PDB file of C-alpha atoms in Angstrom:
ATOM      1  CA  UNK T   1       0.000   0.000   0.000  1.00 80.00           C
ATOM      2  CA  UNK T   2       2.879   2.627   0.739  1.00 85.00           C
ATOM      3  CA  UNK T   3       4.573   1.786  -2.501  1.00 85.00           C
ATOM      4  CA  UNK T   4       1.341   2.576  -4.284  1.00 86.00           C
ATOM      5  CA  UNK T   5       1.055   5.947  -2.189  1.00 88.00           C
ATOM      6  CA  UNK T   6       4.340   6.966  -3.199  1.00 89.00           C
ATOM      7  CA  UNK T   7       4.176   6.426  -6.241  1.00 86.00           C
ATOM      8  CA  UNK T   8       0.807   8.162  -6.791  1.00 87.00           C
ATOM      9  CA  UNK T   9       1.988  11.329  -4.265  1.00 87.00           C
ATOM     10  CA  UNK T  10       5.272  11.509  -6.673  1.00 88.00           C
ATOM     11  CA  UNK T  11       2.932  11.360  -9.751  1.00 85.00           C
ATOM     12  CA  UNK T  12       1.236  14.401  -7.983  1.00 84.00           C
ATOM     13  CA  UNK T  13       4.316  16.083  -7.590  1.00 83.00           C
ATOM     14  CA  UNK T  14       5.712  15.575 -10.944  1.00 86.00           C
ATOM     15  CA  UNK T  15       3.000  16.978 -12.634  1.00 83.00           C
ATOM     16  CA  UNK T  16       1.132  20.792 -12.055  1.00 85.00           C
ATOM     17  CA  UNK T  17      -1.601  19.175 -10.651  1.00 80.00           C
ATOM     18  CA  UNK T  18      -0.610  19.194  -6.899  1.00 81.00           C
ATOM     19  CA  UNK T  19       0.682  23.202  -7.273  1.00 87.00           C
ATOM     20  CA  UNK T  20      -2.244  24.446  -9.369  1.00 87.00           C
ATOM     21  CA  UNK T  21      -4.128  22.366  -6.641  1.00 84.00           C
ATOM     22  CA  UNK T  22      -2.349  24.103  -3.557  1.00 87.00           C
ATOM     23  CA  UNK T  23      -1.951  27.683  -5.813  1.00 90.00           C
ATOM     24  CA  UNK T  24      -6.100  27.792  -6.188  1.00 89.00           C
ATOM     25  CA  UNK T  25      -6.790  27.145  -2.533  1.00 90.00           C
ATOM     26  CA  UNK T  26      -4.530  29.951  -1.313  1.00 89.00           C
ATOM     27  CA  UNK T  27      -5.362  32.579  -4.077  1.00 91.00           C
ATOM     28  CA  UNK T  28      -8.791  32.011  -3.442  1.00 90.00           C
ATOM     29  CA  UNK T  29      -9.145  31.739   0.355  1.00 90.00           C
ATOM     30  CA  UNK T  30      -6.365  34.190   0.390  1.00 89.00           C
ATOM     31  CA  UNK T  31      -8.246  36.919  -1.676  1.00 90.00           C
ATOM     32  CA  UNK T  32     -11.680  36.830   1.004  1.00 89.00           C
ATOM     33  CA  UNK T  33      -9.904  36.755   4.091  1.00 88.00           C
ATOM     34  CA  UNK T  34      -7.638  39.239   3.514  1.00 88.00           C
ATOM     35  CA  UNK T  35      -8.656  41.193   0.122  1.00 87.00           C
ATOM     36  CA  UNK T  36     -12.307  41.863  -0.483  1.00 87.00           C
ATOM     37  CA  UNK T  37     -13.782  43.992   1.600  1.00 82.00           C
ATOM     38  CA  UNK T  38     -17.010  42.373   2.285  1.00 82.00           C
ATOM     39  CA  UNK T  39     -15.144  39.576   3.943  1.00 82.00           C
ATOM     40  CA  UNK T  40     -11.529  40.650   4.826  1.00 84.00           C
ATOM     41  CA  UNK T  41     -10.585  40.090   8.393  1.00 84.00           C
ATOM     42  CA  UNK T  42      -8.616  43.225   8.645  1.00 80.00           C
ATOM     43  CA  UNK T  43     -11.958  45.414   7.710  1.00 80.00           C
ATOM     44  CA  UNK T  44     -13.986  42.766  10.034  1.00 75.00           C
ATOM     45  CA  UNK T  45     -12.808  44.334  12.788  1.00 72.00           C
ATOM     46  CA  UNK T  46     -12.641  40.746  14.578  1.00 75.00           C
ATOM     47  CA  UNK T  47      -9.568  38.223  15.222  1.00 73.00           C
ATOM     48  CA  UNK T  48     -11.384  35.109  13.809  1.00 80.00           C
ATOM     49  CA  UNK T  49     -11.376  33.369  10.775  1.00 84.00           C
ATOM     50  CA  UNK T  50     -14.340  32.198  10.113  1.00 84.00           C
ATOM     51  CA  UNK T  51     -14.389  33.409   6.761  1.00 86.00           C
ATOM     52  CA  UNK T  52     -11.850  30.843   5.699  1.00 87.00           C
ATOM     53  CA  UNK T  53     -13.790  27.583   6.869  1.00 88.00           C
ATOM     54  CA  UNK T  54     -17.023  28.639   5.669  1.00 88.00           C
ATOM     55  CA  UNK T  55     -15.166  29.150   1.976  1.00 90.00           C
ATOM     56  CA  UNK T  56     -12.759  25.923   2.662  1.00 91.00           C
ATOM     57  CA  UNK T  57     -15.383  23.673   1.569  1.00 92.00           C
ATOM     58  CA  UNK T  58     -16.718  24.753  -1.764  1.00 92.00           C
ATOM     59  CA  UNK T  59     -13.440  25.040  -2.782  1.00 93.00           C
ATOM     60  CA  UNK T  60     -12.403  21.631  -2.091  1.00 93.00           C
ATOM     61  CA  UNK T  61     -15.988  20.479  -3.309  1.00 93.00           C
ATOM     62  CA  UNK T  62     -13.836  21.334  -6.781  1.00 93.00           C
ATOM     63  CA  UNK T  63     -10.517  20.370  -5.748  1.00 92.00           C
ATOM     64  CA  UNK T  64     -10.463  17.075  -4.679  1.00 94.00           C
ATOM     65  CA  UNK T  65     -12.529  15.567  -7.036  1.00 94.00           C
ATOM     66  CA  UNK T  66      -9.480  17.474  -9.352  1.00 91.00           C
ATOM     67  CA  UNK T  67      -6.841  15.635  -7.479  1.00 91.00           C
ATOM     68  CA  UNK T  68      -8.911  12.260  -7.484  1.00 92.00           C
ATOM     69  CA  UNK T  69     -10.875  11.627 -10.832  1.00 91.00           C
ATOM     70  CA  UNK T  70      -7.375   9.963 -12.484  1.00 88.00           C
ATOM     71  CA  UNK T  71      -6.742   7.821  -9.659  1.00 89.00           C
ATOM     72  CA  UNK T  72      -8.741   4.790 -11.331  1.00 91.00           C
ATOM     73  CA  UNK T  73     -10.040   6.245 -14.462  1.00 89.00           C
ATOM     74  CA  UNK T  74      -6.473   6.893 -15.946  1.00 86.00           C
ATOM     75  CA  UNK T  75      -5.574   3.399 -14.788  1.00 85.00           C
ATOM     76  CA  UNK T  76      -8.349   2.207 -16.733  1.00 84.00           C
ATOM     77  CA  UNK T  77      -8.427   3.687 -20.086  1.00 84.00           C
ATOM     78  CA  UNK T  78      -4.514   3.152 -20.198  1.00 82.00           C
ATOM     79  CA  UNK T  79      -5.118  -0.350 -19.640  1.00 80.00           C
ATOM     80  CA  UNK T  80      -2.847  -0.511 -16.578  1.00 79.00           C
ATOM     81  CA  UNK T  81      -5.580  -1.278 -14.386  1.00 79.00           C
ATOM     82  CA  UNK T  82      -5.181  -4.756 -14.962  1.00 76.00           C
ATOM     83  CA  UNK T  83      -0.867  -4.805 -14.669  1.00 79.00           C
ATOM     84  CA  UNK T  84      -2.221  -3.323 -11.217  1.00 78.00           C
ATOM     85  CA  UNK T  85      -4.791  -5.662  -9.963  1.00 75.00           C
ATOM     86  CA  UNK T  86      -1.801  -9.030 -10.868  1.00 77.00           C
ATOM     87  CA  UNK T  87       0.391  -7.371  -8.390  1.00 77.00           C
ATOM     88  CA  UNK T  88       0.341  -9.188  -4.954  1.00 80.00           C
ATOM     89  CA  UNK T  89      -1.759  -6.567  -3.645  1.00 80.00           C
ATOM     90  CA  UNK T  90      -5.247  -6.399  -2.240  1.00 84.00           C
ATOM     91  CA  UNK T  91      -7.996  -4.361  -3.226  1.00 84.00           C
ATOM     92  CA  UNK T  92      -8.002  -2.596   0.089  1.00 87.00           C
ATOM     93  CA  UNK T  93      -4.380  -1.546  -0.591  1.00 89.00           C
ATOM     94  CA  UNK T  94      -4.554  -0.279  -4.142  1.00 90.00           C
ATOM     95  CA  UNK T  95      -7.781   1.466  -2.806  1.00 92.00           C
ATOM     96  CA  UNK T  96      -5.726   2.307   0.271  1.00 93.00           C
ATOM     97  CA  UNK T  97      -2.464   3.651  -1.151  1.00 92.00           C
ATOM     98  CA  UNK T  98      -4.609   5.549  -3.814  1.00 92.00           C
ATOM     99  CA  UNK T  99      -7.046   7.379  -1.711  1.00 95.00           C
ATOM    100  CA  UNK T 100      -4.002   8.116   0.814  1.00 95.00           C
ATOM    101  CA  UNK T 101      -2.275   9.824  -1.396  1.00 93.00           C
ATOM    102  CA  UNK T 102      -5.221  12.074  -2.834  1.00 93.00           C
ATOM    103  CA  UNK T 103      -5.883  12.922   0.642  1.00 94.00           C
ATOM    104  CA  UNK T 104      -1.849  13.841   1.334  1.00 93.00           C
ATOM    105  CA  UNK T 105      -1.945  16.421  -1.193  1.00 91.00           C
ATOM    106  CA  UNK T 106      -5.166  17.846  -0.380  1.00 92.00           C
ATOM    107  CA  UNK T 107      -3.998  18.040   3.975  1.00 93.00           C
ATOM    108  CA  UNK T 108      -0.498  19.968   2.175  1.00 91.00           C
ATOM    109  CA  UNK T 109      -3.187  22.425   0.765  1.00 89.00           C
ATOM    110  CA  UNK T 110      -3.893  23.115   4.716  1.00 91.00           C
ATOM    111  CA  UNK T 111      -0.828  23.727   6.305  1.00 91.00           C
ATOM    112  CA  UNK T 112      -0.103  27.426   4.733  1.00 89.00           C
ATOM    113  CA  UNK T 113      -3.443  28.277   6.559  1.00 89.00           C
ATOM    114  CA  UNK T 114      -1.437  28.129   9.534  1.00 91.00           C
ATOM    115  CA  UNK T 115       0.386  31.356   8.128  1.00 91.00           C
ATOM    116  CA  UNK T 116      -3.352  32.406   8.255  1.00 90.00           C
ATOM    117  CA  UNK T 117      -3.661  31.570  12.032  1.00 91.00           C
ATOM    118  CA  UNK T 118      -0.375  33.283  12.837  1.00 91.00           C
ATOM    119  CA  UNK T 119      -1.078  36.555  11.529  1.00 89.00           C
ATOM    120  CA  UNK T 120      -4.570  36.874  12.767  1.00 88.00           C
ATOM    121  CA  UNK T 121      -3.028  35.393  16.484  1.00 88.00           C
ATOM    122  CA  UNK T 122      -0.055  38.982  16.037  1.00 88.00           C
ATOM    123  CA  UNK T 123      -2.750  41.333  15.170  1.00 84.00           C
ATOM    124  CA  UNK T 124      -5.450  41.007  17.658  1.00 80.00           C
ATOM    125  CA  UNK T 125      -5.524  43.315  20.674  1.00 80.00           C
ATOM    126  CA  UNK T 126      -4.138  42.347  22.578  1.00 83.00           C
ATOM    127  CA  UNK T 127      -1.883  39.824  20.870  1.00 84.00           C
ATOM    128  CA  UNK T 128      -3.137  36.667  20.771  1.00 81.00           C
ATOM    129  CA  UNK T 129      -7.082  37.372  21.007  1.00 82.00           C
ATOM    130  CA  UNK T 130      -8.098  34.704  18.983  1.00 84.00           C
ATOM    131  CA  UNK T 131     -10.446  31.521  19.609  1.00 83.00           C
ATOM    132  CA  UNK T 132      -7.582  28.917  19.207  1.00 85.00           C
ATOM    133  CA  UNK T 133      -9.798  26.140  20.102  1.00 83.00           C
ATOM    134  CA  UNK T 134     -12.490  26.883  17.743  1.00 84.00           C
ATOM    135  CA  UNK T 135      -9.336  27.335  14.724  1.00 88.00           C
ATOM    136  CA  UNK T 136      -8.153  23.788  15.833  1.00 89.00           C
ATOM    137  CA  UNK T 137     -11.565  22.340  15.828  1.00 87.00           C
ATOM    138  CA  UNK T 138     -12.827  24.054  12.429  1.00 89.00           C
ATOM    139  CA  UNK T 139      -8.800  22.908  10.495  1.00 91.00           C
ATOM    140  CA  UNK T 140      -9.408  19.584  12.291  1.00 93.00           C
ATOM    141  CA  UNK T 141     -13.320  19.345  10.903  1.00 91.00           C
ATOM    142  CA  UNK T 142     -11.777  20.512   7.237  1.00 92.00           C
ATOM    143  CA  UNK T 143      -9.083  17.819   7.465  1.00 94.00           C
ATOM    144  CA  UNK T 144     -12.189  15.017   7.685  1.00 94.00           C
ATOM    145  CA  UNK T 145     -14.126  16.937   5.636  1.00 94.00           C
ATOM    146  CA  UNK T 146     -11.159  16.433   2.657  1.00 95.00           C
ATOM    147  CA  UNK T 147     -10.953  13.250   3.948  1.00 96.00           C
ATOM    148  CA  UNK T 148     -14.692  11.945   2.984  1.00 96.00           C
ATOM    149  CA  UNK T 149     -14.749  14.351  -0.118  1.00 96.00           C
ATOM    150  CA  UNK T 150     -10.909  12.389  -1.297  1.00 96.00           C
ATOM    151  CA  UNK T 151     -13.139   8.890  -0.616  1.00 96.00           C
ATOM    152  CA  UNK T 152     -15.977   9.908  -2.861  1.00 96.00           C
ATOM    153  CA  UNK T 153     -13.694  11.124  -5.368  1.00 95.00           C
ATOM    154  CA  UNK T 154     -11.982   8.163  -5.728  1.00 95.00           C
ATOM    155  CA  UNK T 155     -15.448   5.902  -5.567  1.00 95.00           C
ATOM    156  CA  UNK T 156     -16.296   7.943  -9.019  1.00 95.00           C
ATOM    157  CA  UNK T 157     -13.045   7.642 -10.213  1.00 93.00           C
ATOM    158  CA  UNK T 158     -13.419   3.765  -9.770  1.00 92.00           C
ATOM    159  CA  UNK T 159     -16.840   3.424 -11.515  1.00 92.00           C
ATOM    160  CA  UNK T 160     -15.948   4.927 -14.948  1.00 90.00           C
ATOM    161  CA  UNK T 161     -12.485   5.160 -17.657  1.00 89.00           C
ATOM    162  CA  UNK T 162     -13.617   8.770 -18.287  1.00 92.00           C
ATOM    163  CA  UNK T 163     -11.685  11.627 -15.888  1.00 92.00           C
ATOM    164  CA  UNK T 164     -14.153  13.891 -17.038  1.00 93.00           C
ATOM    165  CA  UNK T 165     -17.100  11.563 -15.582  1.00 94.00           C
ATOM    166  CA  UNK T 166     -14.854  10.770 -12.543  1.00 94.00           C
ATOM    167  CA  UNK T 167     -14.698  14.680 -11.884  1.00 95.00           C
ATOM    168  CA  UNK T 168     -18.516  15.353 -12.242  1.00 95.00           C
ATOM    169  CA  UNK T 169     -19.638  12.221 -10.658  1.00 95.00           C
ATOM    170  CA  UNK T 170     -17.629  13.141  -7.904  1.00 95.00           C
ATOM    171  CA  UNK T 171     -18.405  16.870  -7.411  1.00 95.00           C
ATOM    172  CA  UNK T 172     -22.390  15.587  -7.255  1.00 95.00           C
ATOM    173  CA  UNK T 173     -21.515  13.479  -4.901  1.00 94.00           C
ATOM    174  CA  UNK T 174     -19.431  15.942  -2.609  1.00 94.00           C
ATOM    175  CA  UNK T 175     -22.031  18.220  -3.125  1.00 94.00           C
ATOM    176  CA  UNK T 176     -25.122  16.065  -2.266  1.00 92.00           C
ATOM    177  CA  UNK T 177     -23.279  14.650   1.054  1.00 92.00           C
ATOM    178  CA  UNK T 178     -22.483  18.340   2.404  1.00 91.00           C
ATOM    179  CA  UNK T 179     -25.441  20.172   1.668  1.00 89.00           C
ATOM    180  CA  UNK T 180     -28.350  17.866   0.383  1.00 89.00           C
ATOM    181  CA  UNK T 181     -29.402  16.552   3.530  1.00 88.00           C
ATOM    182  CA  UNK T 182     -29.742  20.013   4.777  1.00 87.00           C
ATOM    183  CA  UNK T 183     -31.750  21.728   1.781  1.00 86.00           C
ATOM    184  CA  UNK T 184     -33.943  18.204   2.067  1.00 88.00           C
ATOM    185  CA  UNK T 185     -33.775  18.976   6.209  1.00 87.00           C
ATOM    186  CA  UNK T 186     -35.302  22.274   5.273  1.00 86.00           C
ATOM    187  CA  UNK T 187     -38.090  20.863   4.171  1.00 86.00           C
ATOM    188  CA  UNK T 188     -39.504  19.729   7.904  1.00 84.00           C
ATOM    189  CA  UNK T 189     -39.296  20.809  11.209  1.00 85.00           C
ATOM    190  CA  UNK T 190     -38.573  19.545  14.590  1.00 83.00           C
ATOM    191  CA  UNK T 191     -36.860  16.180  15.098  1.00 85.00           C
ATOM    192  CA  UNK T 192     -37.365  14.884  11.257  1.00 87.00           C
ATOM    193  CA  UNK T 193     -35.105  18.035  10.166  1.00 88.00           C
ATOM    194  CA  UNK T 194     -32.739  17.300  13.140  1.00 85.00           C
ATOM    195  CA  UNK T 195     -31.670  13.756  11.547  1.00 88.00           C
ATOM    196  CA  UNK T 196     -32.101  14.088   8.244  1.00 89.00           C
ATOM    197  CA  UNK T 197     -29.739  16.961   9.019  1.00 87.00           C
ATOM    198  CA  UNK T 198     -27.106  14.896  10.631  1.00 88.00           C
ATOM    199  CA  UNK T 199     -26.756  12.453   7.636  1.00 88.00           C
ATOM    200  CA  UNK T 200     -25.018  15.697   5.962  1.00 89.00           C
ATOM    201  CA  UNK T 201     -21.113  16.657   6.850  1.00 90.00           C
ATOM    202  CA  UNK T 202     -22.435  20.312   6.881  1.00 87.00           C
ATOM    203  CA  UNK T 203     -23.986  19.659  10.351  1.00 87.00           C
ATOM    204  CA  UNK T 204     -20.742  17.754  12.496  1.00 88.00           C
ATOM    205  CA  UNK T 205     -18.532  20.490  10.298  1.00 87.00           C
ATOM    206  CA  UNK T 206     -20.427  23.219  12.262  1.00 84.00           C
ATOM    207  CA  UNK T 207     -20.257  21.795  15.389  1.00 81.00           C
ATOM    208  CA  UNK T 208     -16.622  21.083  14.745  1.00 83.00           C
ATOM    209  CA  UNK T 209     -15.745  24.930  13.650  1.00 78.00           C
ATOM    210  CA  UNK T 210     -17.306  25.892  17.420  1.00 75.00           C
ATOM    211  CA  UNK T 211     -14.223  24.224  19.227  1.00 74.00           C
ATOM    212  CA  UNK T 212     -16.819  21.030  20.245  1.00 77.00           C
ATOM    213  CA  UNK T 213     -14.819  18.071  18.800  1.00 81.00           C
ATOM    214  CA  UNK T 214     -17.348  15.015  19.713  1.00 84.00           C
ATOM    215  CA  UNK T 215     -17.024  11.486  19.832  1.00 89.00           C
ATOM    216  CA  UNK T 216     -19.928  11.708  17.832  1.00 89.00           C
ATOM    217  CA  UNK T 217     -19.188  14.000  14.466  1.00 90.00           C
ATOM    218  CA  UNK T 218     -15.790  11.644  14.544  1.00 92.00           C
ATOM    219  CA  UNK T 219     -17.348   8.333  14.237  1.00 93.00           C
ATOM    220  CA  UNK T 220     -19.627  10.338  11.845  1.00 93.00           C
ATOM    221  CA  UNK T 221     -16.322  11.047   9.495  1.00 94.00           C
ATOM    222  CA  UNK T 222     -14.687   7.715   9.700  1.00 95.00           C
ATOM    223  CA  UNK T 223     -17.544   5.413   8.966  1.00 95.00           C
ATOM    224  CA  UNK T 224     -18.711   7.800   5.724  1.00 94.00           C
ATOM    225  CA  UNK T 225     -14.974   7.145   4.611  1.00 96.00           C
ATOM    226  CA  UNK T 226     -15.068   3.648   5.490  1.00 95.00           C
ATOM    227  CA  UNK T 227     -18.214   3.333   3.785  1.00 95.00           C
ATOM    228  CA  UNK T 228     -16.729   5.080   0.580  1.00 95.00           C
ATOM    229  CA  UNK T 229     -13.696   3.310   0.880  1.00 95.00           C
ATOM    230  CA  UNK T 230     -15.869  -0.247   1.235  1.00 94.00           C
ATOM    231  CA  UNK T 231     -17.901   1.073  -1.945  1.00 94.00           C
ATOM    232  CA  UNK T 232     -14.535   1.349  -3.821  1.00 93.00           C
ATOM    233  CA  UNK T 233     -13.815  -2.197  -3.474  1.00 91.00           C
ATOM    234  CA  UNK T 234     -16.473  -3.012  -4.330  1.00 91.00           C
ATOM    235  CA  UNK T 235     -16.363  -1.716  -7.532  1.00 89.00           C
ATOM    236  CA  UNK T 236     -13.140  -2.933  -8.013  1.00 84.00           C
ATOM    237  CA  UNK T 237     -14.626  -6.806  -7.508  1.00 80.00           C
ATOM    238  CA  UNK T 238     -17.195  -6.381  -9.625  1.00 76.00           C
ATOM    239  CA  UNK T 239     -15.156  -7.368 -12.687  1.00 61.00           C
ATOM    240  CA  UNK T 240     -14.997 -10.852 -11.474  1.00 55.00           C
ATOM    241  CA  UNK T 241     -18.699 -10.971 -11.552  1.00 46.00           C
TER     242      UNK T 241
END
């Protein structure tokens, strides 16, 4: 599985995909927190940076389906897939070492938002007047956000030969599992809206962003990846059927 990661990381790396990746993220989350005036923390008036994880993930609703729509898809329509599967290597480690290294890239995208945290953290008054907790819980709740958006990416890529389809598919899918269960939550009131609600990643990535990191939203994140993840070997299989 780590031999497949590397190799698909250095693939990254050797071509633009990983900078224009990591350049998109920072231009664009770099031009509303800090540039346009409607959203800029320094015309805000407060040290927080909210602005950045409400914008986080609609840009990676793009991204990672970007990084992730070759993973399987190339394989395929180069015919490599099957040089691949005649390897001593399970499905859960070609899956494994695959989706690792689409989620890698897209957690390197993260750490110059720590620049972000930094500056915000020297110009509050007094210095240091920022909710640390709630920055650690929101980058934590955008790390498992990328994570389940980097398992349904490669799920699409691993149902078609066609990036193109692999990219769409997977951008749907992002889309429908953070904010469909809301706008369908919207719908009713009371307790119905409450768990439809909590199907969605929109709801445990809003409790995340308050500071609150529960047992709860966790379990939520790792079993939709594992589900994903189970999906994607799935689909693998299915050519023996």
């Amino acid at each position: 599985m780590f031999a497949i990661l590397r190799k698909e990381f250095n693939a990254f790396l050797n071509s633009p995909v990983a900078y224009v990746v990591i350049g998109v993220f920072l231009v664009a989350t770099g031009l509303f927190v800090w540039v346009f005036p409607d959203s800029s923390v320094l015309d805000y008036g407060f040290a927080d940076l909210q602005t950045l994880f409400n914008l986080a993930p609609w840009i990676f609703l793009f991204l990672i389906p970007a990084i992730s729509m070759r993973t399987f898809a190339e394989e395929k329509k180069a015919g490599t897939i099957e040089l691949l599967l005649t390897r001593p290597l399970t499905d859960g480690q070609l899956v494994g070492g695959k989706y690792l290294a689409c989620l890698l890239l897209a957690l390197l995208a993260l750490v110059p938002t720590l620049l972000y945290y930094y500056s915000v953290y020297q110009l509050g008054n007094p210095v240091g007047n920022i909710d640390s907790a709630a920055f650690a819980g929101s980058l934590l709740g955008l790390a498992l956000l990328a994570a389940v958006f980097a398992a349904i990416g490669v799920l699409a890529s691993a149902l078609t030969r066609d990036q193109i389809i692999a990219f769409l598919l997977a951008v749907v899918g992002c889309f429908l599992v953070y904010s469909g269960f809301d706008s369908v939550a919207s719908l009713f009131e009371g307790a119905p809206a409450y768990y439809i609600g909590q199907f969605g990643i929109a709801a445990h990535y809003r409790d995340m962003s308050k500071g609150l990191v529960d047992s709860r939203d966790l379990v939520y994140f790792f079993s939709t990846v594992a589900l994903m993840l189970g999906a994607t070997r799935l689909a693998l299989r299915s050519r023996n059927w």
